[in-house]
Every structure is written in structure tokens, then in C-alpha cells.
CSV table of C-alpha atoms in Angstrom, one decimal:
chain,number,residue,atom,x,y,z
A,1,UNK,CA,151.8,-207.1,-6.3
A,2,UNK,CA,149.7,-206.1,-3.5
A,3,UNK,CA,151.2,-202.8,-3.5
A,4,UNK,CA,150.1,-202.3,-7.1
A,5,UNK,CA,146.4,-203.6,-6.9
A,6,UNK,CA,146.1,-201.2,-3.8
A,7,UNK,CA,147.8,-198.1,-5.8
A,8,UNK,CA,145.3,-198.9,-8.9
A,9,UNK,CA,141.9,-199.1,-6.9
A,10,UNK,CA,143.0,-195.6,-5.5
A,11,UNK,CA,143.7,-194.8,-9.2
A,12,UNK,CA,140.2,-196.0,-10.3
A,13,UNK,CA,138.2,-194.7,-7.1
A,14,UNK,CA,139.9,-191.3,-7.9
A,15,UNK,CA,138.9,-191.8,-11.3
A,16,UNK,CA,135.5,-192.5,-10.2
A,17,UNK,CA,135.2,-189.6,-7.9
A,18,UNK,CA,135.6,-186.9,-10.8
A,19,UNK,CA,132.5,-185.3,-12.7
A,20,UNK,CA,132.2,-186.4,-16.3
A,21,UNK,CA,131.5,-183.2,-16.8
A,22,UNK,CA,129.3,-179.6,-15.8
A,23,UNK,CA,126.0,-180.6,-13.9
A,24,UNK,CA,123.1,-179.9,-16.5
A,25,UNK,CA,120.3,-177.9,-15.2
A,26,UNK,CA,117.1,-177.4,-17.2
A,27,UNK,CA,115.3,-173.4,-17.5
A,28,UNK,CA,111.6,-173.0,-18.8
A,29,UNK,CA,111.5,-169.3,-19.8
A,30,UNK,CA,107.4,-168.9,-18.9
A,31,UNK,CA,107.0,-166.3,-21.5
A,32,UNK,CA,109.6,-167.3,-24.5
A,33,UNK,CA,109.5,-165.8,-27.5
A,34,UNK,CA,111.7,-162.6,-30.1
A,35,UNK,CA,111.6,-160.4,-27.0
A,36,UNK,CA,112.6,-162.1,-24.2
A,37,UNK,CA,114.4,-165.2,-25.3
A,38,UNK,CA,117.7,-163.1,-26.8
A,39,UNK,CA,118.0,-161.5,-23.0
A,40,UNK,CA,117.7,-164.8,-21.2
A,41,UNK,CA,120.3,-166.5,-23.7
A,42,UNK,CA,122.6,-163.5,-22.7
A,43,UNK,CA,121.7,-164.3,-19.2
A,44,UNK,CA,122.8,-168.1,-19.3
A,45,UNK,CA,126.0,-167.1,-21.3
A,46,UNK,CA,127.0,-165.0,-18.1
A,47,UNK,CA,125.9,-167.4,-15.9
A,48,UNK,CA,128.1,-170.2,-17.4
A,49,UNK,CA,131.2,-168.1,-17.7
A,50,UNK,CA,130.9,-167.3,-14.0
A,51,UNK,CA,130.2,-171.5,-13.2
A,52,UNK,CA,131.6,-173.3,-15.5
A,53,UNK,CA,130.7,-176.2,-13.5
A,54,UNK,CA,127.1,-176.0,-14.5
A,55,UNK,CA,125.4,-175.9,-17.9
A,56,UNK,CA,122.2,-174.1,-18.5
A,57,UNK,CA,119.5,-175.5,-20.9
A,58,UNK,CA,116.9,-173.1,-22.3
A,59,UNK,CA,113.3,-173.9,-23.3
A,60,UNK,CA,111.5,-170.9,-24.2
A,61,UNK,CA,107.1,-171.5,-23.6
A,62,UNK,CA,104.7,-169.7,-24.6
A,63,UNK,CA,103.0,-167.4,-22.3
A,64,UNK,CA,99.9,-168.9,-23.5
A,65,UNK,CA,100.3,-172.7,-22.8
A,66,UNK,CA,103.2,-172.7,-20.1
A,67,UNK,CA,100.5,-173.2,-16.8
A,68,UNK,CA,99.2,-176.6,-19.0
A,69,UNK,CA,103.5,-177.5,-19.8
A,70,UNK,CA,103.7,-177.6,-16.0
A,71,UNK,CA,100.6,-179.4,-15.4
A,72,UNK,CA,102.1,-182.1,-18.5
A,73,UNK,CA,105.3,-182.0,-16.8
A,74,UNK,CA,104.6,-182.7,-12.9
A,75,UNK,CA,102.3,-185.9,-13.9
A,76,UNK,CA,104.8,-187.2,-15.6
A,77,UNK,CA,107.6,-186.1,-13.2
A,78,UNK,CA,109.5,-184.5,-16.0
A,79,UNK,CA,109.9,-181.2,-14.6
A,80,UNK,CA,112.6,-178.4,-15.4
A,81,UNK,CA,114.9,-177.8,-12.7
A,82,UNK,CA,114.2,-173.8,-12.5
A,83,UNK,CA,111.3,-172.1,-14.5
A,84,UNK,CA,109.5,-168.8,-14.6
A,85,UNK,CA,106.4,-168.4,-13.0
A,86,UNK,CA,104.2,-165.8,-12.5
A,87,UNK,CA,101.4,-165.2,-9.4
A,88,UNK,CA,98.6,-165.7,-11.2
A,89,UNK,CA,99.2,-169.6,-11.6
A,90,UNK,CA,101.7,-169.7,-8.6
A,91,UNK,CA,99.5,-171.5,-6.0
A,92,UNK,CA,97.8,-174.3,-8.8
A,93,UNK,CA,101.7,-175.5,-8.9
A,94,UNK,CA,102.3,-175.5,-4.8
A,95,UNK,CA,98.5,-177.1,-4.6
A,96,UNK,CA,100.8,-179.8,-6.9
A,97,UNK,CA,102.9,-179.8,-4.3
A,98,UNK,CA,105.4,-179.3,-7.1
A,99,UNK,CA,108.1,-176.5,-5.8
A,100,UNK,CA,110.7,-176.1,-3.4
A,101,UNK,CA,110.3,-173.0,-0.7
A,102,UNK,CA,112.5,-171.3,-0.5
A,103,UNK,CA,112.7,-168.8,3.0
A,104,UNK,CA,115.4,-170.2,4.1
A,105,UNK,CA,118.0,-169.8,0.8
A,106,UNK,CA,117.1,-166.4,0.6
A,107,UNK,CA,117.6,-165.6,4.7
A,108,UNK,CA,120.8,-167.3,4.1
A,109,UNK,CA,122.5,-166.1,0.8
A,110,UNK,CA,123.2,-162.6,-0.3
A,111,UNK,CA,119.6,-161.9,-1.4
A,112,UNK,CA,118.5,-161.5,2.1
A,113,UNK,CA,116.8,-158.1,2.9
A,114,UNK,CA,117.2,-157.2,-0.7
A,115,UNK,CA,114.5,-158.0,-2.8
A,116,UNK,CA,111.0,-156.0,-2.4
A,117,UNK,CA,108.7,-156.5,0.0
A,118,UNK,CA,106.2,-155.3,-1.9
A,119,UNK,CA,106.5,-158.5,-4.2
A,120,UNK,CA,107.6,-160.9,-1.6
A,121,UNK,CA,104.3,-160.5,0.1
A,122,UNK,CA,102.3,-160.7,-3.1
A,123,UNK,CA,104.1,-164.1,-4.0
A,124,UNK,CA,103.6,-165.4,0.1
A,125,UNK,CA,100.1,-164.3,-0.5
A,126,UNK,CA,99.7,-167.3,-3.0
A,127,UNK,CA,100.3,-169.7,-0.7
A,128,UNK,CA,98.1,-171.9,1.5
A,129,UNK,CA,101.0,-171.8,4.2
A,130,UNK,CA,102.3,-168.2,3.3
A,131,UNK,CA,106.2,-169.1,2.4
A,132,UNK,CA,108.1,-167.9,-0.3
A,133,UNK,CA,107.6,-170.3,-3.8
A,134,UNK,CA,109.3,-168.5,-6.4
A,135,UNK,CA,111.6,-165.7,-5.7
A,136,UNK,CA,110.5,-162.5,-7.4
A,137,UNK,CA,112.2,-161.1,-9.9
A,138,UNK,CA,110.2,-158.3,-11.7
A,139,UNK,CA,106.8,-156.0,-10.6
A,140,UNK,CA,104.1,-154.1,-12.7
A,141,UNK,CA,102.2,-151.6,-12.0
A,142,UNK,CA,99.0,-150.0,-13.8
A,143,UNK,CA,99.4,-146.8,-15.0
A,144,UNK,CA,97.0,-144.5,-17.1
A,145,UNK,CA,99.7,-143.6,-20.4
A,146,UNK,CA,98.5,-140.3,-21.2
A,147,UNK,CA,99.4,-137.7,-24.5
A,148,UNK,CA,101.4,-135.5,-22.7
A,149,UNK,CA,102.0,-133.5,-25.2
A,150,UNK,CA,98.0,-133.1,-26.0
A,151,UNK,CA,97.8,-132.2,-22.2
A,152,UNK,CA,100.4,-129.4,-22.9
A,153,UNK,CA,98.7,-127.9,-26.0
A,154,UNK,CA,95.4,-127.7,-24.3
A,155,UNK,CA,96.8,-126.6,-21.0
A,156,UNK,CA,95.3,-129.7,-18.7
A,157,UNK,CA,96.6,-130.4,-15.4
A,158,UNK,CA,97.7,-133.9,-15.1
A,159,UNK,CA,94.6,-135.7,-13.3
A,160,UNK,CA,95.7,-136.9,-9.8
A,161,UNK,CA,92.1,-137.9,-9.2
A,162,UNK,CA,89.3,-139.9,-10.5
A,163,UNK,CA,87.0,-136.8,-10.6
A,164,UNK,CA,89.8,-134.9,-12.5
A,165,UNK,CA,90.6,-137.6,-15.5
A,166,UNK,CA,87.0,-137.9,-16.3
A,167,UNK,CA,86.9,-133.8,-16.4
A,168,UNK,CA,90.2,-134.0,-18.7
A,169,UNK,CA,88.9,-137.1,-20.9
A,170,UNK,CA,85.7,-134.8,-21.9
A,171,UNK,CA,88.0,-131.3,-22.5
A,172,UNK,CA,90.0,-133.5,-25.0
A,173,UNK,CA,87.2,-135.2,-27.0
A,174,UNK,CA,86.1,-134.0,-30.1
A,175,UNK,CA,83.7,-136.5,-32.1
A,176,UNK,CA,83.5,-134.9,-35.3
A,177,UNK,CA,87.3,-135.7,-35.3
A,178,UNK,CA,87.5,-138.8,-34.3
A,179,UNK,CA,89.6,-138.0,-31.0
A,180,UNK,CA,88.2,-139.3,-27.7
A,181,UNK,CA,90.1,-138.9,-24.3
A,182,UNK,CA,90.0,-142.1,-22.9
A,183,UNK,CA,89.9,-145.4,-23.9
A,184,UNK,CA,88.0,-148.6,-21.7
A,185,UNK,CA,88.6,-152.2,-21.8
A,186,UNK,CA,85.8,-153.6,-22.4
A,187,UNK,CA,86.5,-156.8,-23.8
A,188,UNK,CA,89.0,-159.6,-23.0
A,189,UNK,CA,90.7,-159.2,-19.6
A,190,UNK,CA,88.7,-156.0,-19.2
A,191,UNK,CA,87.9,-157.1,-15.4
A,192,UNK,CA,91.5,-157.4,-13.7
A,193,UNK,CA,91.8,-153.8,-15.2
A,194,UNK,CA,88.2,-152.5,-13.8
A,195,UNK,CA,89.0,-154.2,-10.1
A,196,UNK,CA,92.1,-151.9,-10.0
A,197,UNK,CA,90.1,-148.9,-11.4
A,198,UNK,CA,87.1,-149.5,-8.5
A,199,UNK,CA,89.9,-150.1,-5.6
A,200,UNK,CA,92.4,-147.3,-6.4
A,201,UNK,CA,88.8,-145.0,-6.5
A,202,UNK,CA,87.3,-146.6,-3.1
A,203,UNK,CA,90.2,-146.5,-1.1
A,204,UNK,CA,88.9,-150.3,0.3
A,205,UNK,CA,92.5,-151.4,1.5
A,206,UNK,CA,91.0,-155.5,1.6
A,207,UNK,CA,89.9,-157.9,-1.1
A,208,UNK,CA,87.9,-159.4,1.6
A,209,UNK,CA,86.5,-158.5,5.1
A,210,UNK,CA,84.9,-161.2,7.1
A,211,UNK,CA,85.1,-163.5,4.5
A,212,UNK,CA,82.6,-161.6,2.2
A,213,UNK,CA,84.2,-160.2,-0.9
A,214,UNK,CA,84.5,-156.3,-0.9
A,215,UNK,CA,83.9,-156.0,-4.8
A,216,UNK,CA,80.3,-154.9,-4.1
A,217,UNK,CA,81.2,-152.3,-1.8
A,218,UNK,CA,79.0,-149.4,-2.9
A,219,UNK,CA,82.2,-146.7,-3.1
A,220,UNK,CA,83.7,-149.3,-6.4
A,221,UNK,CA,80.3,-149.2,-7.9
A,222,UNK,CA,80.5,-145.5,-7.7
A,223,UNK,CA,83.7,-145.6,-9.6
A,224,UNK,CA,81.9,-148.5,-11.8
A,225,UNK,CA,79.1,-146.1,-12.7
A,226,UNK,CA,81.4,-143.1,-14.0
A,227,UNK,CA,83.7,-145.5,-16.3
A,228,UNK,CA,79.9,-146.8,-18.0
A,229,UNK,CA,78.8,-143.2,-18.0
A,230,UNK,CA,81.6,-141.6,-20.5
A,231,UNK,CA,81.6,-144.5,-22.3
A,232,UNK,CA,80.7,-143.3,-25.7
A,233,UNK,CA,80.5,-139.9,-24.9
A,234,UNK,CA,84.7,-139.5,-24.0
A,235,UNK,CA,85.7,-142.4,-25.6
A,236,UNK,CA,85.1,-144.4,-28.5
A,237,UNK,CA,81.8,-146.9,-29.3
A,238,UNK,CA,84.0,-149.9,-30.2
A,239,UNK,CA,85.3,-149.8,-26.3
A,240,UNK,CA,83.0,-152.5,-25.3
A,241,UNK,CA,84.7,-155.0,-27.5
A,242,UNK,CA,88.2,-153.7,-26.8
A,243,UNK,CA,90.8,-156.2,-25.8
A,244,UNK,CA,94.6,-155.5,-25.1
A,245,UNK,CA,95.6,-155.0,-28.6
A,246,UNK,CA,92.8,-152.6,-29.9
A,247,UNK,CA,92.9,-150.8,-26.9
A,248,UNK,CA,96.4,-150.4,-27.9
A,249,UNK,CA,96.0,-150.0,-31.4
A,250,UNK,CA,94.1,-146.6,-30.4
A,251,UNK,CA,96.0,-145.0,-27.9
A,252,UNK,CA,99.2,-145.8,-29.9
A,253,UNK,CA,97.1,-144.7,-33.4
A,254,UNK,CA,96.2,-141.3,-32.0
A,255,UNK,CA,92.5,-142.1,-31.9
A,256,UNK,CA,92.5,-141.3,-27.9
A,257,UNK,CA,94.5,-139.6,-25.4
A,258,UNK,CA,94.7,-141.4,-22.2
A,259,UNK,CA,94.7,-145.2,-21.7
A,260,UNK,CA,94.7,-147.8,-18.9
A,261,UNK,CA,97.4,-150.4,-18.7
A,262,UNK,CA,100.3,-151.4,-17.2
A,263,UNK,CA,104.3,-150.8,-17.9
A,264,UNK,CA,103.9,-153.7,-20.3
A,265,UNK,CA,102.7,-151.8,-22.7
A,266,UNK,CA,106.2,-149.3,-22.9
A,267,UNK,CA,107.5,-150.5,-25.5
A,268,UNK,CA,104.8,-150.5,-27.8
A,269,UNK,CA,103.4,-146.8,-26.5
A,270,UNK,CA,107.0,-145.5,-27.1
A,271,UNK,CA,108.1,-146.8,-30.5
A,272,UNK,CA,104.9,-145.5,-31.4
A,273,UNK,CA,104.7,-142.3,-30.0
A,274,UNK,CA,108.0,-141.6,-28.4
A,275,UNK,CA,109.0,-139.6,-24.8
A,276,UNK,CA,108.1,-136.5,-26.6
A,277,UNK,CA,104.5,-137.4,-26.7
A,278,UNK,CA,103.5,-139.9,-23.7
A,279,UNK,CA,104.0,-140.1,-20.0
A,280,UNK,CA,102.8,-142.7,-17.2
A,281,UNK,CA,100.8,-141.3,-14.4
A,282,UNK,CA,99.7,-143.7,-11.6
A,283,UNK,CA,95.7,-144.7,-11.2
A,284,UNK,CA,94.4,-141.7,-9.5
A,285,UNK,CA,92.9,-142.0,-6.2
A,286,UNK,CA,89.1,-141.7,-5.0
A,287,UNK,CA,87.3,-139.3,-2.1
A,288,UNK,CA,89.6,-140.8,0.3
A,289,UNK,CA,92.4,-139.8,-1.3
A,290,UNK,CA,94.3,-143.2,-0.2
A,291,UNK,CA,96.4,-144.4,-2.4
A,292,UNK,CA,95.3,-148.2,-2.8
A,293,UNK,CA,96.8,-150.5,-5.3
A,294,UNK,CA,95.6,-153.9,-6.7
A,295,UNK,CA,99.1,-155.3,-7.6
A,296,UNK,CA,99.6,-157.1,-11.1
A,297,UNK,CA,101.2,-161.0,-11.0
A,298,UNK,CA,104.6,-160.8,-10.0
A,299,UNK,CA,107.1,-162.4,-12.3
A,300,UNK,CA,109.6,-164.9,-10.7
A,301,UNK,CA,111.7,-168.0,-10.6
A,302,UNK,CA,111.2,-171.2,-9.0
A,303,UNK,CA,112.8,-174.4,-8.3
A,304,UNK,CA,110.9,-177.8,-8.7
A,305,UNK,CA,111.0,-180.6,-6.4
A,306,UNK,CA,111.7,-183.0,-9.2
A,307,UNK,CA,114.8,-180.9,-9.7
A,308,UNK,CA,118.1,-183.4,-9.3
A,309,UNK,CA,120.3,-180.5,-8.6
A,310,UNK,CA,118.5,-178.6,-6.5
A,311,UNK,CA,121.5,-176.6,-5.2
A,312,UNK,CA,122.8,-175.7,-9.1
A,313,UNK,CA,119.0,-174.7,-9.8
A,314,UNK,CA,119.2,-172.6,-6.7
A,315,UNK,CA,122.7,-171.2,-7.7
A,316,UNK,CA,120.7,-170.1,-11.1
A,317,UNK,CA,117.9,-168.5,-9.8
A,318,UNK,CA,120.2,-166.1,-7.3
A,319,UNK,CA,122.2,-165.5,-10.6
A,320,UNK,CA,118.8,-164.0,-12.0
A,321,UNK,CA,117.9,-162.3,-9.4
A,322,UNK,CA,121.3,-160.4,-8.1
A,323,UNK,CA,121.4,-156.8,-8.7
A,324,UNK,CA,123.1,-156.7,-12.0
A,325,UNK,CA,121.2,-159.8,-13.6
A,326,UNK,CA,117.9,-158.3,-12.4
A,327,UNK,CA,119.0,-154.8,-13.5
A,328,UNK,CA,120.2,-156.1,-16.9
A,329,UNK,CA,116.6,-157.9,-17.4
A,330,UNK,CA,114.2,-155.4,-16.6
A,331,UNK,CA,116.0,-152.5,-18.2
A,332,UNK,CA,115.0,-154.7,-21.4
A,333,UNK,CA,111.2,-154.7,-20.4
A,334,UNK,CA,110.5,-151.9,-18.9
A,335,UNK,CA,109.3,-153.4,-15.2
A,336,UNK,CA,109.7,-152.8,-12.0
A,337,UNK,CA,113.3,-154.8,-10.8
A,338,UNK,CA,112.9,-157.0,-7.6
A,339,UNK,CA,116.6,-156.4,-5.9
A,340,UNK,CA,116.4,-153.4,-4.6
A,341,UNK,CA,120.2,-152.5,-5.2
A,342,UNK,CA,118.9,-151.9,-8.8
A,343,UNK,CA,116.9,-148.4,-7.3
A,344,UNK,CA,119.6,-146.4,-8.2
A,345,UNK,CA,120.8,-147.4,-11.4
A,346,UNK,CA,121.3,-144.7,-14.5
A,347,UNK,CA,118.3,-146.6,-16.7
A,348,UNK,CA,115.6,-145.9,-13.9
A,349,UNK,CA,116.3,-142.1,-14.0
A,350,UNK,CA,116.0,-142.3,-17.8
A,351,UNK,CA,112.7,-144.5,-17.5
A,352,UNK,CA,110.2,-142.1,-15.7
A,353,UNK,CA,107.5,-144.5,-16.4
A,354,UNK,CA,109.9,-147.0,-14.2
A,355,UNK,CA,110.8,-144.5,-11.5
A,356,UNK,CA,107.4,-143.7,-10.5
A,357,UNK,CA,105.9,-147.6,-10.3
A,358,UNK,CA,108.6,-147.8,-7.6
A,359,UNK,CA,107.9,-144.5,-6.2
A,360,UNK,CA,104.7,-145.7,-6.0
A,361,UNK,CA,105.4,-149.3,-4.6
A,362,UNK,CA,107.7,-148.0,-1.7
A,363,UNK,CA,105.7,-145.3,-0.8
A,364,UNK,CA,104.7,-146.7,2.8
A,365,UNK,CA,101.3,-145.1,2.4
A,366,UNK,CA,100.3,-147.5,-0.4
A,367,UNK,CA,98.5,-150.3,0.2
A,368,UNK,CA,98.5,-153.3,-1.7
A,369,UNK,CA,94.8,-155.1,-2.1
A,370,UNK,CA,96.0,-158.4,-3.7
A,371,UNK,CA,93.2,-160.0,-6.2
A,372,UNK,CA,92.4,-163.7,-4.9
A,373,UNK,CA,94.3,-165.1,-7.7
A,374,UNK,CA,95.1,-168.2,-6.1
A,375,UNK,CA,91.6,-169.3,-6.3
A,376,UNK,CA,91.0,-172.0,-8.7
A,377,UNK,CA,87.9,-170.5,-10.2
A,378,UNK,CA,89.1,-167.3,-10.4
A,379,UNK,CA,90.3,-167.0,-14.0
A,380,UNK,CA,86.8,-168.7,-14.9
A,381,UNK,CA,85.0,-166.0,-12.7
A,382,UNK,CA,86.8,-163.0,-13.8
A,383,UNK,CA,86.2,-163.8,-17.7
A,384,UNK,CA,83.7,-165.9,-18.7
A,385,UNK,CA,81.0,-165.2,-16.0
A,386,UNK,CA,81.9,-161.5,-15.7
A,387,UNK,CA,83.4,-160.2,-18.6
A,388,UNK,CA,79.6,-160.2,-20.7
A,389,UNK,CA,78.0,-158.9,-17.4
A,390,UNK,CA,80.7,-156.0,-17.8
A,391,UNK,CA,79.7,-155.2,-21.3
A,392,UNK,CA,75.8,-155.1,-20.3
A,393,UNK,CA,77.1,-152.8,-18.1
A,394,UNK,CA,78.6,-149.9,-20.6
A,395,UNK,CA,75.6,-150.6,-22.7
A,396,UNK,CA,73.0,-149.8,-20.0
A,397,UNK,CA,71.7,-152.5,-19.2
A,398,UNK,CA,72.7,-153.7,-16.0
A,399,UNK,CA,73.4,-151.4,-12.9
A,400,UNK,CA,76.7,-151.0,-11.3
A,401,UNK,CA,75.5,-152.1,-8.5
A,402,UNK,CA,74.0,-155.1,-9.4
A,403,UNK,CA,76.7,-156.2,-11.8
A,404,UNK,CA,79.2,-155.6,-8.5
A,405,UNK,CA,76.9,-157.7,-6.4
A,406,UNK,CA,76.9,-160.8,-8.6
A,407,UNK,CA,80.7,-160.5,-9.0
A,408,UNK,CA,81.3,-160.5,-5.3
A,409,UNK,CA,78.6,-163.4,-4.6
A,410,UNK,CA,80.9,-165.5,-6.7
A,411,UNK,CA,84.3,-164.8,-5.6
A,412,UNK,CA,82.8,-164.8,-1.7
A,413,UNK,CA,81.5,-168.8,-2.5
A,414,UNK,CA,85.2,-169.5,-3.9
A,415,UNK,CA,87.1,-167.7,-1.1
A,416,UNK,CA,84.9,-170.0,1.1
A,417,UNK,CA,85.3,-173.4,0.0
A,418,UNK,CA,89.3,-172.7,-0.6
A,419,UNK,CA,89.1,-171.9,3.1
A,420,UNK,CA,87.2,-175.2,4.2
A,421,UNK,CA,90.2,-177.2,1.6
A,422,UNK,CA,92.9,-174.7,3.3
């Protein structure tokens, strides 16, 4: 009998022992929606055939209301396990004290030494205490997307300077039919775009310099000046109000031939125009002829301290961002792949738009000037304080200068008191 009682608790305690099943994990795609959702859910499917002892559940948030989601979810301490995250809202969630770091996975796993360092400094950057919150997984760049084959017709060089664009945006404007050269972003989100116009121009390789702000230095209200002084003579009069999508709407429309933006914006500038017709050339550079780059938000994945599977989440996130998962994702948008084993893959010799950013990224001679976008009043500076003074601007009524000035006043007060909570 005792024999029997003894064989059946191992029995039971073996019974006990074994997983009910795949451990769950939980993904918040920070940007879900018809053109990104399909290529995560390919993703996951590869994922799960590879470990089919974990199960990956997908919820796909809106761009527009994820930062709040997280916000909802960490006070009630119902966080995913993994979820996308960009720079731009990267420190709010560490101030939460919310995510994992996560040095010491990637110095340990296969990822180690290959994912940009480009990127990985711009998401350190974020943080109070400089380590490594999300692991990067995709890079933009702004570019000026420019008619090449309006270029070609009227024999223009392809402007490598400031100096030289505005020269090319006057040869191909012509008023009387309604074709400008260039377009500007003057209304919402028209400043992020304007700091990376005055900063590629100045050559000013620091956002700050003894803890003043640098916006005001005189060389990016030079730049400043010229944007306000062809607006409406080599571009369109509706520019002030111009957000994203009618800036868009008028490059893609024919109405102008060169435009500021980002590789974002590929797959609308190409279905609409095709390779035929529009190239990427990088921001040209100023006087100095330093090549000096205000880096767009880095896309990326993190893990969340709430997370009950940390090491499954982990296992995730290194899926994403191995060569071929990274590859796979950014082939699909059009952006800049973290791993760095992706550098030689077929796609990014077909994507010239592609194979410049990264040109341009590990070019040693470029130097990143990171925007404070871990400042809590930064979003709030940048748009509703400065957005209006921008427009006064192009309409002549408020110096460069000036406008520059109260800019930097603001962001020097911020960077100050995030110091004395630092």
C-alpha cells in the first residue's frame, strides 16, 4: 500500500509539474491599423511556429491614443507584456518607472553589437540614467522627395546645399501655372520639421550648450529667414496652413516639386508618382558644410515590468528584432532597419530612398543633435506655443530672430527644471 500512495504522489507531482499549456504573452502594436497590423500578424505566426511554447496576443493601438493606453494601463497595473514604443514618449513611461532595461539581454544574446548605434544612442538619450528601454527596431530620416524627373527636363543639379535648393525651388516655379518648387510646413507639426531644417543649415552639432538651448543661435535663424523669404514667392500661399497631409496632397498632386519629410511618406510619394518621377535627397547642409542631423523618434520594443513572463516577452522582442524579422518589417515601410545584418539585403539596393538614410546614418561624419523629446513640456512647447509664432513668421510679422529667441527661452526653462528633478 505504501508502495502505491508513494508511486501516485510522484504520478500527481509529475502531473503537476507540466504546463497546461503555451505561456501567453500579450503585444500592443503602438501604431495598429490596415498597414501594419497584416505584417505584425505575419510576424507572430513565425514566431509561434519557431516557439510553440509561447502564444502571442495582438492588440493593435492607434498611433493616436497609444501614450494615454499606457498611461490607463500602468495605473491600473494591466500592462502588455511587450509593446511598441517610440522615442518621443519613451522617457514619460521610464519616469513611470514602468519598463524593464534592458543592457544586459542584449550584451548577452545574439543581438549584441548588431543593432545601430545610431539608434541605440537616441533611445539611451531618453533616459534619466542613460540605459537601453526599448530595443530599436526601425530609424527615419528626413529627406527633401524631389521631381526628379522635373530636375532632368530643366537640367538642375540636385541641390546639396541650402543656398542651392532655394536657387532650384525659384528656376522651377511658375505661378501662372500653378507649379511652385517647394512646399513648407507651416501648420501642424511644422516645428520638428523647421528644427531639422535650421540644424542641418547651422552645422550646431548640440541641442544645448551650457544648459541654454542653441535654437536661437543666430546661424538657424539665418536658415529661418530664407524658408519665410520664398514663402509665397517659390511655393504656394496655402503653405502656412499646411499640415502633413496637404503638404502631401501637393507634392504627390504635382502642384510642387520638392518637399520636406521623412521616409514615411514612400509609400504615398511612390504609388503616386512612381521611381520614374521622385527621388530622396538628404537635408542639404549649411556654410559649414557639416553634415548635422536632428534624428526622428526611433521605433522600438519594450518589455513592461508588470510583464509575468518577462523571459518569453524578451524571447519576443529578439524575434522582432533579428535580422530577418527586422528585415522582413521594414522592407514593408520603407525605414531604416535597426540590425545591422539587414545592410546588405537585395530590398535596400532596390530602395535608394532606404540606402541613402543609412548611408547617411553611418557616415562617421554625421552628427546626430537629438531634440529634447524627453521633456515633459515639450510636445506643448513645440505646437501650441510655437506653431502660431511660426506662422507670424512666414507672414512677416515676427522676425526670425525673435521668434528663435522665444523658442529657446522655453525649452532652456524645461531643460532646467528636468535637470533639478534629474
Amino acid at each position: 500500500m505504501r508502495r502505491l500512495l508513494v508511486a501516485l504522489a510522484l504520478v500527481l507531482s509529475a502531473c503537476s509539474a507540466t504546463p497546461d499549456g503555451p505561456t501567453t504573452i500579450t503585444f500592443w502594436d503602438n501604431n495598429g491599423g490596415p498597414g501594419r497590423t497584416p505584417i505584425y500578424q505575419e510576424l507572430i505566426k513565425r514566431f509561434e511556429a519557431a516557439n510553440p511554447d509561447v502564444k502571442v496576443e495582438y492588440v493593435g493601438v492607434p498611433s493616436s491614443s497609444v501614450q494615454q493606453k499606457y498611461d490607463t494601463a500602468i495605473a491600473g497595473g494591466s500592462t502588455p507584456d511587450v509593446g511598441g514604443v517610440t522615442t518621443s514618449y519613451l522617457a514619460h513611461l521610464v519616469g513611470q518607472d514602468a519598463l524593464e532595461p534592458l543592457d544586459d539581454r542584449v550584451e548577452s544574446g545574439p543581438l549584441k553589437g548588431k543593432l545601430l548605434p545610431g539608434l541605440l544612442e537616441t533611445v539611451r538619450q531618453t533616459a534619466m540614467d542613460g540605459k537601453l528601454y526599448a530595443a530599436p527596431a526601425s530609424g527615419n530620416l528626413d529627406v527633401i522627395w524631389y521631381r526628379s524627373d522635373l530636375f532632368a527636363e530643366q537640367k538642375i543639379t540636385v541641390p546639396s546645399t541650402w543656398d542651392q535648393l532655394v536657387e532650384a525651388a525659384a528656376k522651377l516655379t511658375k505661378p501662372a501655372d500653378n507649379k511652385y518648387g517647394f512646399t513648407i510646413r507651416g501648420g501642424s507639426g511644422s516645428i520638428f520639421q523647421l528644427l531639422a531644417e535650421a540644424y542641418s543649415y547651422s552645422g550646431v552639432d548640440k541641442f544645448y550648450s551650457g544648459g541654454r538651448s542653441t535654437v536661437a543661435d543666430p546661424r538657424n535663424a539665418e536658415l529661418v529667414s530664407k524658408i519665410a523669404a520664398i514663402y509665397k514667392k517659390s511655393t504656394p500661399e496655402a503653405d502656412v496652413n499646411n499640415n502633413y497631409t496637404q503638404m502631401v496632397a501637393q507634392f504627390t498632386g504635382g502642384t510642387v516639386a520638392m518637399m520636406h519629410h521623412n521616409l514615411g511618406s514612400t509609400g504615398d510619394v511612390m504609388k503616386a508618382l512612381g521611381a520614374e518621377k521622385v527621388s530622396a535627397m538628404p537635408l542639404p547642409v549649411g556654410p559649414s558644410g557639416k553634415r548635422t542631423v536632428v534624428p526622428n523618434p526611433t521605433d522600438g520594443f519594450a518589455v513592461f515590468k508588470g510583464s509575468k513572463n518577462p523571459d518569453a516577452a524578451w524571447k519576443f522582442v529578439e524575434f522582432l528584432t533579428s535580422a530577418e524579422s527586422n528585415g522582413y518589417w521594414n522592407e514593408k515601410v520603407g525605414q531604416i532597419p535597426a540590425n545591422t545584418d539587414v545592410r546588405g539585403a537585395e530590398w535596400i539596393q532596390k530602395n535608394p530612398a532606404v540606402k541613402m538614410a543609412l548611408g547617411v546614418l553611418e557616415d562617421p561624419a554625421t552628427v546626430l543633435v537629438p531634440a529634447p523629446v524627453y521633456l515633459p513640456e515639450y510636445s506643448s512647447i513645440t505646437k501650441t506655443d510655437t506653431e502660431p509664432l511660426y506662422q507670424k513668421v512666414l507672414l512677416g510679422q515676427m522676425p526670425a530672430q525673435a521668434f528663435l529667441d522665444e523658442l529657446a527661452a522655453k525649452l532652456t526653462t524645461a531643460q532646467q527644471e528636468w535637470e533639478k528633478r534629474k
